Amino acid sequence: MSKVIEGLRYSAEHEWVDSSSPVKVGISAVAADALGDVVYVDLPAVGDTVTAGETCGEVESTKSVSDLYAPVSGTIVEVNQEAVDNPAILNEDPYGAGWLFTVNVTEEGELLSAAEYAEKNGGEL
Amino acid sequence: MTEQYTALYEEHKRLGASFTDFGGWQMPLKYSSELAEHHAVRRAAGLFDLSHMGEVRVTGPQAGAFLDYALTGKLSAMTVGRAKYSLITNADGGIIDDLISYRLADDEYLVVPNAGNAAVVAAELAARSQGFDVTVADETAATSLVAVQGPEAEAILLDLVPAEQRGLVTGMKYYAAATAPLNVDGSAHSLLVARTGYTGEDGFEVYVPNDAAPALWQALLAAGADRGLVPAGLACRDSLRLEAGMPLYGNELSLDLDPYAAGLGGVVTLSKEGDFVGRAALEAKKQQTPARKLVGLKGSGRRSARSSYPVLKDGHPIGEVTSGAPSPTLGFPIALAYVDAAYSTPGTPLEVDLRGKPEPFTVVDLPFYKREK
């Protein structure tokens, strides 16, 4: 079963958010496992404004493609170039090296606790 | 529909497979990484469970004449020990399925339809056999199919064949088949071995009764262990067949398409004697230029076209993608699409609407990938 990490909060669209400032955002192992081997990541650019619940990029595997939804509203501070250059790290380490971008938050979207997210999506805490 | 499980389901579970429904069957989608499985088939070998495919045995003195009537090809002209790719159409020429038929004896054929169409094809063949001296038996439920595909496939299979019989395998041509004694769990099983596949690589497909399937699976895994063989799921089977430019029923082929529209006019033998199901409709269709043609598309960006995406020329829709993926072997997006015949020439620049954003694609020759002989 796909791993869900305590200490992070999760959107219904499978993005995670940490508690640092600016917040770090990535996709959950549940999403990475469902997608399969990620081969392409399209991320917002530094300085872009994103809106919670709206698409801000996409993640593509051999099998399918998924929109990336911003879990929070705010301005992009940094994007993870390593994830763009080597998208396989989204599968290998979705909560660590596979982070996607950081955001200066103006407003949070609806976020679930690890337990709530795991329960809803069949993840393993 | 009740979910069906192949005789190898427990093997897949033990190997940690994730499963998907395909044609009503719970099939392994991947075991670890579909990309790793894809590359293993191109570079070494992959082991596939294809037991969801149908097997319909046709026996009797009129078996050849009957299949000439029921299918688009001239199966009666096929030599014993050969296989042939053919179609079954309805009276209007619409494609019911694409299938491989093996001639096992003068009066015996094995017809292999796709999983999702197996019951329909078996029923159609039974209905069409009225008036022919043949028996049509749907053996799908009792038969497993295991495929070893990749450059190491022959060496791996040979491990199971007694030395004096190995010529049967090494001498077997592409699209040929023979019954070979395979050593499985300490005893020899006479199994139908065919040099066929759906990956664009050399490889074999072995038809085996369900009760011997797990032992055959394990024997092949063991024989391939030090040759790079990995169990391979349907995810990589799809990316492999797409690179090889092979159509998938439900994507490139359907009841709404006739063989000429699908670019498969070559497997319709209008010159054969006598009537066959769909003949009148197909003779008429052959005279018409199909409005759209199936082409290969190569993307110049990184984003991939996917099934049902619109193909555009100067912003106007001129076709639709039927299959698409980032090609693991080639490293760029590839797709199959039906486009207006005027834009089907290789080299033609087109666009595909990728979720609202048109990206450049170019018409290219098929297949995308061809193995070095």
Coordinates of C-alpha atoms in Angstrom, one line a residue:
Chain A
M1 CA 0.0 0.0 0.0
S2 CA 1.2 3.5 -0.8
K3 CA 2.9 5.4 2.1
V4 CA 1.3 8.5 3.7
I5 CA 3.6 10.6 5.9
E6 CA 2.6 12.1 9.2
G7 CA 3.4 15.8 9.7
L8 CA 2.3 16.7 6.2
R9 CA -1.2 17.9 5.1
Y10 CA -2.8 16.7 1.9
S11 CA -5.3 18.0 -0.7
A12 CA -8.0 15.9 -2.1
E13 CA -6.1 16.1 -5.4
H14 CA -3.1 14.3 -3.9
E15 CA -0.7 17.1 -3.3
W16 CA 1.1 17.4 0.0
V17 CA 2.1 20.6 1.9
D18 CA 4.6 20.8 4.7
S19 CA 4.7 23.3 7.6
S20 CA 7.7 25.3 6.6
S21 CA 7.6 28.9 5.3
P22 CA 7.4 29.2 2.3
V23 CA 5.6 25.8 2.2
K24 CA 7.0 23.0 0.2
V25 CA 4.6 21.1 -2.2
G26 CA 4.8 17.7 -3.8
I27 CA 2.5 14.8 -4.8
S28 CA 1.7 11.9 -2.5
A29 CA 3.0 8.4 -3.0
V30 CA -0.7 7.4 -3.6
A31 CA -0.7 9.6 -6.7
A32 CA 2.8 8.6 -7.8
D33 CA 2.0 4.9 -7.5
A34 CA -1.3 5.3 -9.4
L35 CA 0.4 7.3 -12.2
G36 CA 3.2 4.8 -12.6
D37 CA 6.7 5.8 -13.7
V38 CA 6.7 9.6 -14.1
V39 CA 8.5 10.7 -17.2
Y40 CA 7.6 14.4 -17.4
V41 CA 6.7 17.1 -15.0
D42 CA 5.4 20.6 -16.0
L43 CA 5.7 23.0 -13.1
P44 CA 4.7 26.7 -12.6
A45 CA 7.5 29.2 -13.0
V46 CA 9.1 31.2 -10.1
G47 CA 7.0 34.3 -9.5
D48 CA 3.8 32.7 -10.9
T49 CA 0.6 33.1 -8.8
V50 CA -1.2 29.9 -8.1
T51 CA -4.8 29.5 -6.7
A52 CA -5.8 26.7 -4.3
G53 CA -7.8 24.1 -6.1
E54 CA -6.8 25.2 -9.6
T55 CA -4.4 23.5 -12.0
C56 CA -0.8 24.7 -12.0
G57 CA 1.0 22.1 -14.0
E58 CA 1.0 18.4 -15.0
V59 CA 2.6 15.1 -14.2
E60 CA 2.9 12.6 -17.0
S61 CA 3.7 8.8 -17.0
T62 CA 3.9 6.3 -19.8
K63 CA 0.3 5.3 -19.0
S64 CA -1.4 8.6 -18.3
V65 CA -1.3 12.2 -17.5
S66 CA -2.6 14.1 -14.4
D67 CA -3.1 17.7 -13.7
L68 CA -1.3 19.2 -10.8
Y69 CA -3.5 21.3 -8.5
A70 CA -2.3 24.0 -6.3
P71 CA -3.1 23.0 -2.7
V72 CA -2.6 26.6 -1.5
S73 CA -2.9 30.1 -3.1
G74 CA 0.2 32.3 -3.3
T75 CA 3.3 33.0 -5.2
I76 CA 5.9 30.4 -6.4
V77 CA 9.2 31.0 -4.7
E78 CA 11.3 28.1 -5.9
V79 CA 10.8 25.1 -8.3
N80 CA 12.7 21.8 -8.0
Q81 CA 14.8 21.6 -11.1
E82 CA 15.9 18.1 -10.1
A83 CA 12.3 16.9 -10.4
V84 CA 12.1 18.4 -13.9
D85 CA 15.4 16.9 -15.0
N86 CA 14.9 13.5 -13.4
P87 CA 11.1 12.9 -12.9
A88 CA 11.7 9.4 -11.6
I89 CA 12.5 10.9 -8.2
L90 CA 8.7 11.5 -7.9
N91 CA 8.3 7.8 -7.7
E92 CA 11.4 7.1 -5.7
D93 CA 11.1 9.8 -3.0
P94 CA 7.8 11.6 -3.4
Y95 CA 8.0 13.2 0.1
G96 CA 11.7 14.1 -0.1
A97 CA 13.8 14.7 -3.1
G98 CA 10.7 14.6 -5.3
W99 CA 9.2 17.8 -4.0
L100 CA 7.9 20.1 -6.7
F101 CA 7.8 23.8 -5.7
T102 CA 7.6 26.2 -2.7
V103 CA 4.9 28.8 -2.2
N104 CA 4.5 32.0 -0.2
V105 CA 1.0 31.3 1.0
T106 CA -1.7 34.0 0.9
E107 CA -4.5 31.5 1.5
E108 CA -4.7 27.8 2.2
G109 CA -7.1 25.4 0.3
E110 CA -8.9 22.6 2.1
L111 CA -6.2 20.3 3.5
L112 CA -6.6 16.9 5.2
S113 CA -4.5 15.4 8.0
A114 CA -2.3 12.4 7.1
A115 CA -4.8 10.1 8.9
E116 CA -7.8 11.6 7.0
Y117 CA -6.0 11.5 3.7
A118 CA -4.8 7.9 4.2
E119 CA -8.3 6.8 5.2
K120 CA -9.9 8.3 2.1
N121 CA -7.3 7.1 -0.4
G122 CA -6.3 3.7 0.9
G123 CA -2.9 4.9 1.9
E124 CA -0.7 3.4 4.7
L125 CA 0.5 5.7 7.6
Chain B
M1 CA -19.7 -9.2 -15.4
T2 CA -17.9 -11.3 -12.8
E3 CA -14.3 -10.7 -12.6
Q4 CA -12.2 -13.5 -14.0
Y5 CA -8.8 -14.7 -12.8
T6 CA -6.1 -16.5 -14.8
A7 CA -4.5 -19.6 -13.5
L8 CA -1.4 -17.5 -12.8
Y9 CA -3.1 -15.0 -10.5
E10 CA -1.4 -16.3 -7.4
E11 CA 2.0 -16.1 -9.1
H12 CA 1.4 -12.5 -9.9
K13 CA 0.3 -11.7 -6.3
R14 CA 3.4 -13.4 -5.0
L15 CA 5.5 -11.2 -7.4
G16 CA 3.9 -8.1 -6.0
A17 CA 1.9 -7.2 -9.1
S18 CA -0.6 -4.4 -9.2
F19 CA -3.7 -5.4 -11.1
T20 CA -6.0 -3.9 -13.6
D21 CA -9.2 -5.0 -15.3
F22 CA -8.8 -5.9 -18.9
G23 CA -11.7 -7.4 -20.9
G24 CA -13.2 -8.6 -17.6
W25 CA -10.0 -10.2 -16.3
Q26 CA -7.9 -9.2 -13.4
M27 CA -4.5 -8.9 -15.1
P28 CA -1.1 -7.8 -13.8
L29 CA -0.6 -4.1 -14.8
K30 CA 3.0 -4.0 -13.6
Y31 CA 5.2 -5.8 -11.1
S32 CA 7.5 -3.0 -10.1
S33 CA 8.2 -0.3 -12.7
E34 CA 6.5 -0.4 -16.1
L35 CA 9.5 1.5 -17.6
A36 CA 12.0 -1.1 -16.3
E37 CA 9.8 -3.9 -17.7
H38 CA 9.6 -2.1 -21.0
H39 CA 13.4 -1.8 -21.2
A40 CA 13.9 -5.4 -20.1
V41 CA 11.8 -6.6 -23.0
R42 CA 13.8 -4.5 -25.5
R43 CA 17.2 -5.4 -24.0
A44 CA 16.8 -8.9 -22.5
A45 CA 13.3 -10.5 -22.0
G46 CA 10.0 -10.2 -20.4
L47 CA 7.5 -12.9 -19.3
F48 CA 3.8 -12.1 -19.9
D49 CA 0.6 -13.8 -18.8
L50 CA -1.8 -13.5 -21.7
S51 CA -4.3 -16.1 -20.5
H52 CA -7.1 -13.5 -20.9
M53 CA -6.7 -14.0 -24.7
G54 CA -9.3 -16.3 -26.2
E55 CA -8.6 -19.7 -27.8
V56 CA -11.2 -21.2 -30.2
R57 CA -10.3 -24.6 -31.7
V58 CA -11.8 -25.4 -35.1
T59 CA -11.6 -29.0 -36.2
G60 CA -13.1 -31.0 -39.0
P61 CA -12.7 -31.8 -42.7
Q62 CA -14.0 -28.4 -43.7
A63 CA -12.0 -26.4 -41.2
G64 CA -10.1 -24.4 -43.8
A65 CA -13.2 -23.7 -46.0
F66 CA -15.1 -22.7 -43.0
L67 CA -12.5 -20.1 -41.8
D68 CA -12.2 -18.8 -45.4
Y69 CA -16.0 -18.0 -45.0
A70 CA -15.8 -16.7 -41.5
L71 CA -12.7 -14.6 -41.6
T72 CA -11.2 -12.1 -44.1
G73 CA -8.1 -14.1 -44.9
K74 CA -7.6 -17.3 -47.0
L75 CA -6.8 -19.6 -44.1
S76 CA -7.2 -22.7 -46.3
A77 CA -4.0 -21.7 -48.2
M78 CA -1.9 -21.6 -45.0
T79 CA 0.6 -24.3 -44.5
V80 CA 0.4 -26.5 -41.4
G81 CA 2.6 -25.1 -38.7
R82 CA 2.1 -21.5 -39.8
A83 CA 0.2 -18.6 -38.2
K84 CA -1.7 -15.8 -39.9
Y85 CA -3.0 -12.4 -38.8
S86 CA -6.6 -11.9 -39.9
L87 CA -9.8 -10.1 -39.2
I88 CA -13.4 -11.1 -38.5
T89 CA -15.9 -8.6 -39.7
N90 CA -19.7 -8.4 -39.7
A91 CA -21.8 -8.4 -42.9
D92 CA -21.2 -4.6 -43.2
G93 CA -17.5 -5.0 -43.1
G94 CA -17.1 -3.6 -39.6
I95 CA -14.2 -5.1 -37.6
I96 CA -15.4 -7.5 -34.8
D97 CA -11.9 -8.4 -33.9
D98 CA -8.4 -8.9 -35.1
L99 CA -7.0 -12.4 -34.5
I100 CA -4.1 -14.8 -35.0
S101 CA -5.0 -18.2 -36.4
Y102 CA -2.6 -21.2 -36.3
R103 CA -2.9 -24.2 -38.6
L104 CA -2.2 -27.2 -36.4
A105 CA -3.1 -29.9 -38.9
D106 CA -4.9 -30.2 -42.2
D107 CA -8.2 -30.2 -40.4
E108 CA -7.4 -28.3 -37.2
Y109 CA -6.9 -24.6 -36.5
L110 CA -6.5 -22.5 -33.3
V111 CA -8.1 -19.1 -33.5
V112 CA -6.9 -16.5 -30.9
P113 CA -9.2 -13.5 -30.4
N114 CA -8.6 -10.6 -28.0
A115 CA -9.8 -11.0 -24.3
G116 CA -12.7 -8.5 -24.6
N117 CA -14.0 -10.1 -27.8
A118 CA -13.4 -13.8 -27.1
A119 CA -16.9 -14.6 -26.2
V120 CA -18.3 -12.7 -29.2
V121 CA -15.9 -14.2 -31.6
A122 CA -16.5 -17.7 -30.3
A123 CA -20.3 -17.2 -30.7
E124 CA -19.9 -15.7 -34.2
L125 CA -17.7 -18.6 -35.3
A126 CA -20.2 -21.1 -33.9
A127 CA -23.1 -19.3 -35.7
R128 CA -21.1 -19.1 -39.0
S129 CA -20.3 -22.8 -38.8
Q130 CA -23.8 -23.8 -39.7
G131 CA -23.7 -26.0 -42.8
F132 CA -19.9 -26.7 -42.5
D133 CA -18.6 -30.1 -41.3
V134 CA -16.6 -28.5 -38.4
T135 CA -16.6 -28.4 -34.7
V136 CA -16.0 -25.0 -33.0
A137 CA -14.8 -25.3 -29.4
D138 CA -14.2 -22.3 -27.1
E139 CA -11.3 -23.4 -25.0
T140 CA -10.6 -20.0 -23.5
A141 CA -11.5 -20.9 -19.9
A142 CA -9.2 -24.0 -19.8
T143 CA -6.2 -22.5 -21.6
S144 CA -3.4 -20.3 -20.4
L145 CA -1.1 -18.4 -22.6
V146 CA 2.4 -17.4 -21.5
A147 CA 4.7 -15.3 -23.7
V148 CA 8.5 -14.8 -23.5
Q149 CA 9.5 -11.7 -25.5
G150 CA 12.8 -10.1 -26.1
P151 CA 16.2 -10.8 -27.6
E152 CA 17.0 -13.5 -24.9
A153 CA 13.6 -15.2 -25.4
E154 CA 15.0 -18.1 -27.5
A155 CA 17.8 -18.9 -25.2
I156 CA 15.4 -18.9 -22.2
L157 CA 12.9 -21.1 -23.9
L158 CA 15.6 -23.5 -25.1
D159 CA 16.4 -24.2 -21.4
L160 CA 13.1 -26.1 -21.2
V161 CA 13.6 -28.1 -24.4
P162 CA 15.5 -31.4 -24.6
A163 CA 18.7 -31.1 -26.6
E164 CA 17.5 -33.3 -29.5
Q165 CA 14.4 -31.2 -29.9
R166 CA 15.9 -27.8 -29.9
G167 CA 15.9 -27.5 -33.6
L168 CA 12.1 -27.1 -33.4
V169 CA 12.6 -23.8 -31.6
T170 CA 15.8 -22.5 -33.2
G171 CA 14.5 -23.3 -36.7
M172 CA 11.1 -21.8 -36.0
K173 CA 10.3 -18.9 -38.3
Y174 CA 8.4 -15.8 -37.3
Y175 CA 4.7 -16.5 -37.4
A176 CA 5.2 -20.3 -37.2
A177 CA 4.2 -22.7 -34.5
A178 CA 4.9 -26.3 -33.5
T179 CA 4.2 -28.7 -30.6
A180 CA 7.3 -29.0 -28.6
P181 CA 8.1 -31.1 -25.5
L182 CA 8.8 -28.5 -22.7
N183 CA 10.3 -29.7 -19.5
V184 CA 8.1 -28.4 -16.7
D185 CA 8.3 -29.5 -13.1
G186 CA 10.4 -32.6 -14.0
S187 CA 8.2 -34.0 -16.8
A188 CA 7.8 -33.2 -20.5
H189 CA 4.6 -31.5 -21.6
S190 CA 3.7 -31.3 -25.3
L191 CA 2.8 -27.7 -25.7
L192 CA 2.0 -25.5 -28.6
V193 CA 4.9 -23.0 -29.1
A194 CA 4.5 -20.1 -31.5
R195 CA 7.0 -17.5 -32.6
T196 CA 4.6 -14.6 -32.4
G197 CA 4.1 -11.6 -30.2
Y198 CA 2.9 -8.1 -29.7
T199 CA 6.1 -6.3 -28.6
G200 CA 8.1 -5.7 -31.8
E201 CA 10.8 -8.1 -30.4
D202 CA 11.6 -11.7 -31.2
G203 CA 9.7 -14.0 -28.9
F204 CA 7.5 -17.0 -28.3
E205 CA 4.0 -17.6 -27.0
V206 CA 3.2 -20.9 -25.3
Y207 CA -0.3 -22.3 -25.0
V208 CA -0.7 -24.4 -21.9
P209 CA -3.5 -26.1 -20.0
N210 CA -4.4 -24.2 -16.9
D211 CA -3.2 -26.9 -14.5
A212 CA 0.4 -26.8 -15.9
A213 CA 0.5 -23.0 -16.3
P214 CA 2.0 -22.1 -12.9
A215 CA 4.8 -24.7 -13.3
L216 CA 5.6 -23.4 -16.8
W217 CA 5.6 -19.8 -15.5
Q218 CA 8.0 -20.7 -12.7
A219 CA 10.3 -22.8 -15.1
L220 CA 10.6 -19.9 -17.5
L221 CA 11.3 -17.4 -14.7
A222 CA 14.0 -19.6 -13.4
A223 CA 15.5 -20.2 -16.9
G224 CA 15.6 -16.4 -17.4
A225 CA 16.8 -15.4 -14.0
D226 CA 20.4 -14.9 -15.1
R227 CA 19.5 -13.6 -18.5
G228 CA 17.7 -10.4 -17.4
L229 CA 14.1 -11.8 -17.7
V230 CA 11.5 -10.0 -15.7
P231 CA 7.8 -10.6 -15.3
A232 CA 6.1 -7.9 -17.4
G233 CA 2.6 -6.5 -17.1
L234 CA 0.0 -5.0 -19.5
A235 CA 1.3 -1.4 -19.0
C236 CA 4.6 -2.2 -20.8
R237 CA 2.8 -4.5 -23.2
D238 CA 0.8 -1.4 -24.4
S239 CA 3.9 0.9 -24.7
L240 CA 5.8 -1.9 -26.5
R241 CA 3.0 -2.6 -29.0
L242 CA 2.6 1.2 -29.6
E243 CA 6.3 1.6 -30.4
A244 CA 6.0 -1.4 -32.8
G245 CA 3.0 0.4 -34.5
M246 CA 0.6 -2.5 -33.8
P247 CA -3.1 -1.7 -33.5
L248 CA -5.1 -2.4 -30.3
Y249 CA -8.7 -3.4 -30.7
G250 CA -10.8 -0.7 -29.0
N251 CA -8.3 2.0 -29.8
E252 CA -7.3 1.7 -33.4
L253 CA -9.9 -1.0 -34.4
S254 CA -13.6 -1.1 -33.8
L255 CA -17.0 -2.1 -35.3
D256 CA -17.3 1.3 -36.8
L257 CA -14.2 0.8 -38.9
D258 CA -13.7 -1.4 -41.9
P259 CA -10.3 -3.0 -42.7
Y260 CA -9.6 -0.5 -45.5
A261 CA -10.2 2.5 -43.2
A262 CA -7.9 0.9 -40.6
G263 CA -5.2 0.4 -43.2
L264 CA -5.5 -3.4 -43.0
G265 CA -6.8 -4.0 -46.5
G266 CA -3.8 -6.3 -47.0
V267 CA -5.4 -9.0 -44.8
V268 CA -8.6 -9.0 -46.7
T269 CA -8.4 -11.6 -49.5
L270 CA -11.0 -10.6 -52.0
S271 CA -9.5 -13.0 -54.6
K272 CA -10.4 -16.1 -52.6
E273 CA -13.1 -18.3 -54.0
G274 CA -16.7 -18.3 -52.7
D275 CA -18.5 -16.0 -50.4
F276 CA -17.3 -14.8 -47.0
V277 CA -19.0 -12.8 -44.3
G278 CA -18.6 -9.1 -45.3
R279 CA -17.5 -9.7 -48.9
A280 CA -20.1 -7.6 -50.6
A281 CA -19.6 -4.7 -48.3
L282 CA -15.8 -4.9 -48.4
E283 CA -15.7 -5.1 -52.2
A284 CA -17.6 -1.8 -52.2
K285 CA -15.4 -0.2 -49.5
K286 CA -12.3 -1.1 -51.4
Q287 CA -13.4 1.1 -54.3
Q288 CA -13.7 4.1 -52.0
T289 CA -10.8 6.2 -50.7
P290 CA -11.1 6.2 -46.9
A291 CA -11.8 9.7 -45.6
R292 CA -9.2 9.2 -42.9
K293 CA -6.1 7.1 -42.6
L294 CA -4.2 5.7 -39.6
V295 CA -0.9 7.4 -39.2
G296 CA 2.0 7.6 -36.8
L297 CA 2.8 10.9 -35.1
K298 CA 6.0 12.0 -33.5
G299 CA 6.0 14.9 -31.0
S300 CA 8.7 17.4 -30.9
G301 CA 7.9 18.6 -27.4
R302 CA 7.9 16.6 -24.2
R303 CA 4.1 16.3 -23.7
S304 CA 2.4 13.3 -25.1
A305 CA -0.8 13.0 -27.1
R306 CA -3.3 10.6 -25.6
S307 CA -6.3 8.7 -26.9
S308 CA -9.2 10.9 -28.1
Y309 CA -7.2 14.1 -28.3
P310 CA -8.0 16.2 -31.5
V311 CA -5.4 16.4 -34.3
L312 CA -5.3 19.9 -35.8
K313 CA -4.0 21.5 -39.0
D314 CA -3.7 25.3 -38.8
G315 CA -6.0 25.2 -35.8
H316 CA -8.8 23.1 -37.5
P317 CA -9.6 19.6 -36.4
I318 CA -8.6 17.0 -39.0
G319 CA -8.3 13.9 -37.0
E320 CA -8.2 12.1 -33.6
V321 CA -5.5 10.3 -31.6
T322 CA -6.3 6.7 -30.8
S323 CA -3.2 5.8 -28.7
G324 CA -0.3 7.9 -27.5
A325 CA 2.5 7.8 -24.9
P326 CA 6.0 9.0 -24.3
S327 CA 8.1 6.3 -26.0
P328 CA 10.4 4.7 -23.4
T329 CA 12.8 3.4 -26.1
L330 CA 12.9 6.5 -28.4
G331 CA 12.6 9.2 -25.8
F332 CA 9.9 11.3 -27.5
P333 CA 6.1 11.3 -27.6
I334 CA 4.6 8.9 -30.2
A335 CA 0.9 8.4 -31.1
L336 CA -1.3 6.6 -33.6
A337 CA -4.1 8.8 -35.0
Y338 CA -6.8 8.8 -37.7
V339 CA -6.3 11.9 -39.8
D340 CA -7.9 13.2 -43.1
A341 CA -6.2 11.4 -46.0
A342 CA -4.9 14.7 -47.3
Y343 CA -2.7 15.1 -44.3
S344 CA -1.5 11.5 -44.0
T345 CA 1.8 11.8 -45.9
P346 CA 4.9 11.2 -43.8
G347 CA 6.6 14.6 -43.1
T348 CA 3.3 16.5 -42.8
P349 CA 3.5 18.9 -39.9
L350 CA 0.4 18.8 -37.7
E351 CA -0.6 19.8 -34.1
V352 CA -2.3 17.8 -31.4
D353 CA -4.5 19.7 -28.9
L354 CA -3.0 18.7 -25.6
R355 CA -5.7 19.7 -23.1
G356 CA -6.2 23.1 -24.7
K357 CA -2.7 23.8 -25.9
P358 CA -1.7 22.7 -29.4
E359 CA 1.7 21.1 -29.7
P360 CA 3.6 20.3 -32.9
F361 CA 3.6 16.7 -34.1
T362 CA 4.8 15.3 -37.5
V363 CA 3.4 12.4 -39.5
V364 CA 6.0 9.6 -39.6
D365 CA 6.3 6.2 -41.1
L366 CA 5.3 3.2 -39.0
P367 CA 6.5 1.3 -37.0
F368 CA 8.2 3.9 -34.7
Y369 CA 10.6 1.2 -33.5
K370 CA 12.0 -1.7 -35.5
R371 CA 14.4 -4.2 -33.9
E372 CA 17.7 -4.9 -35.5
K373 CA 17.7 -8.4 -36.9

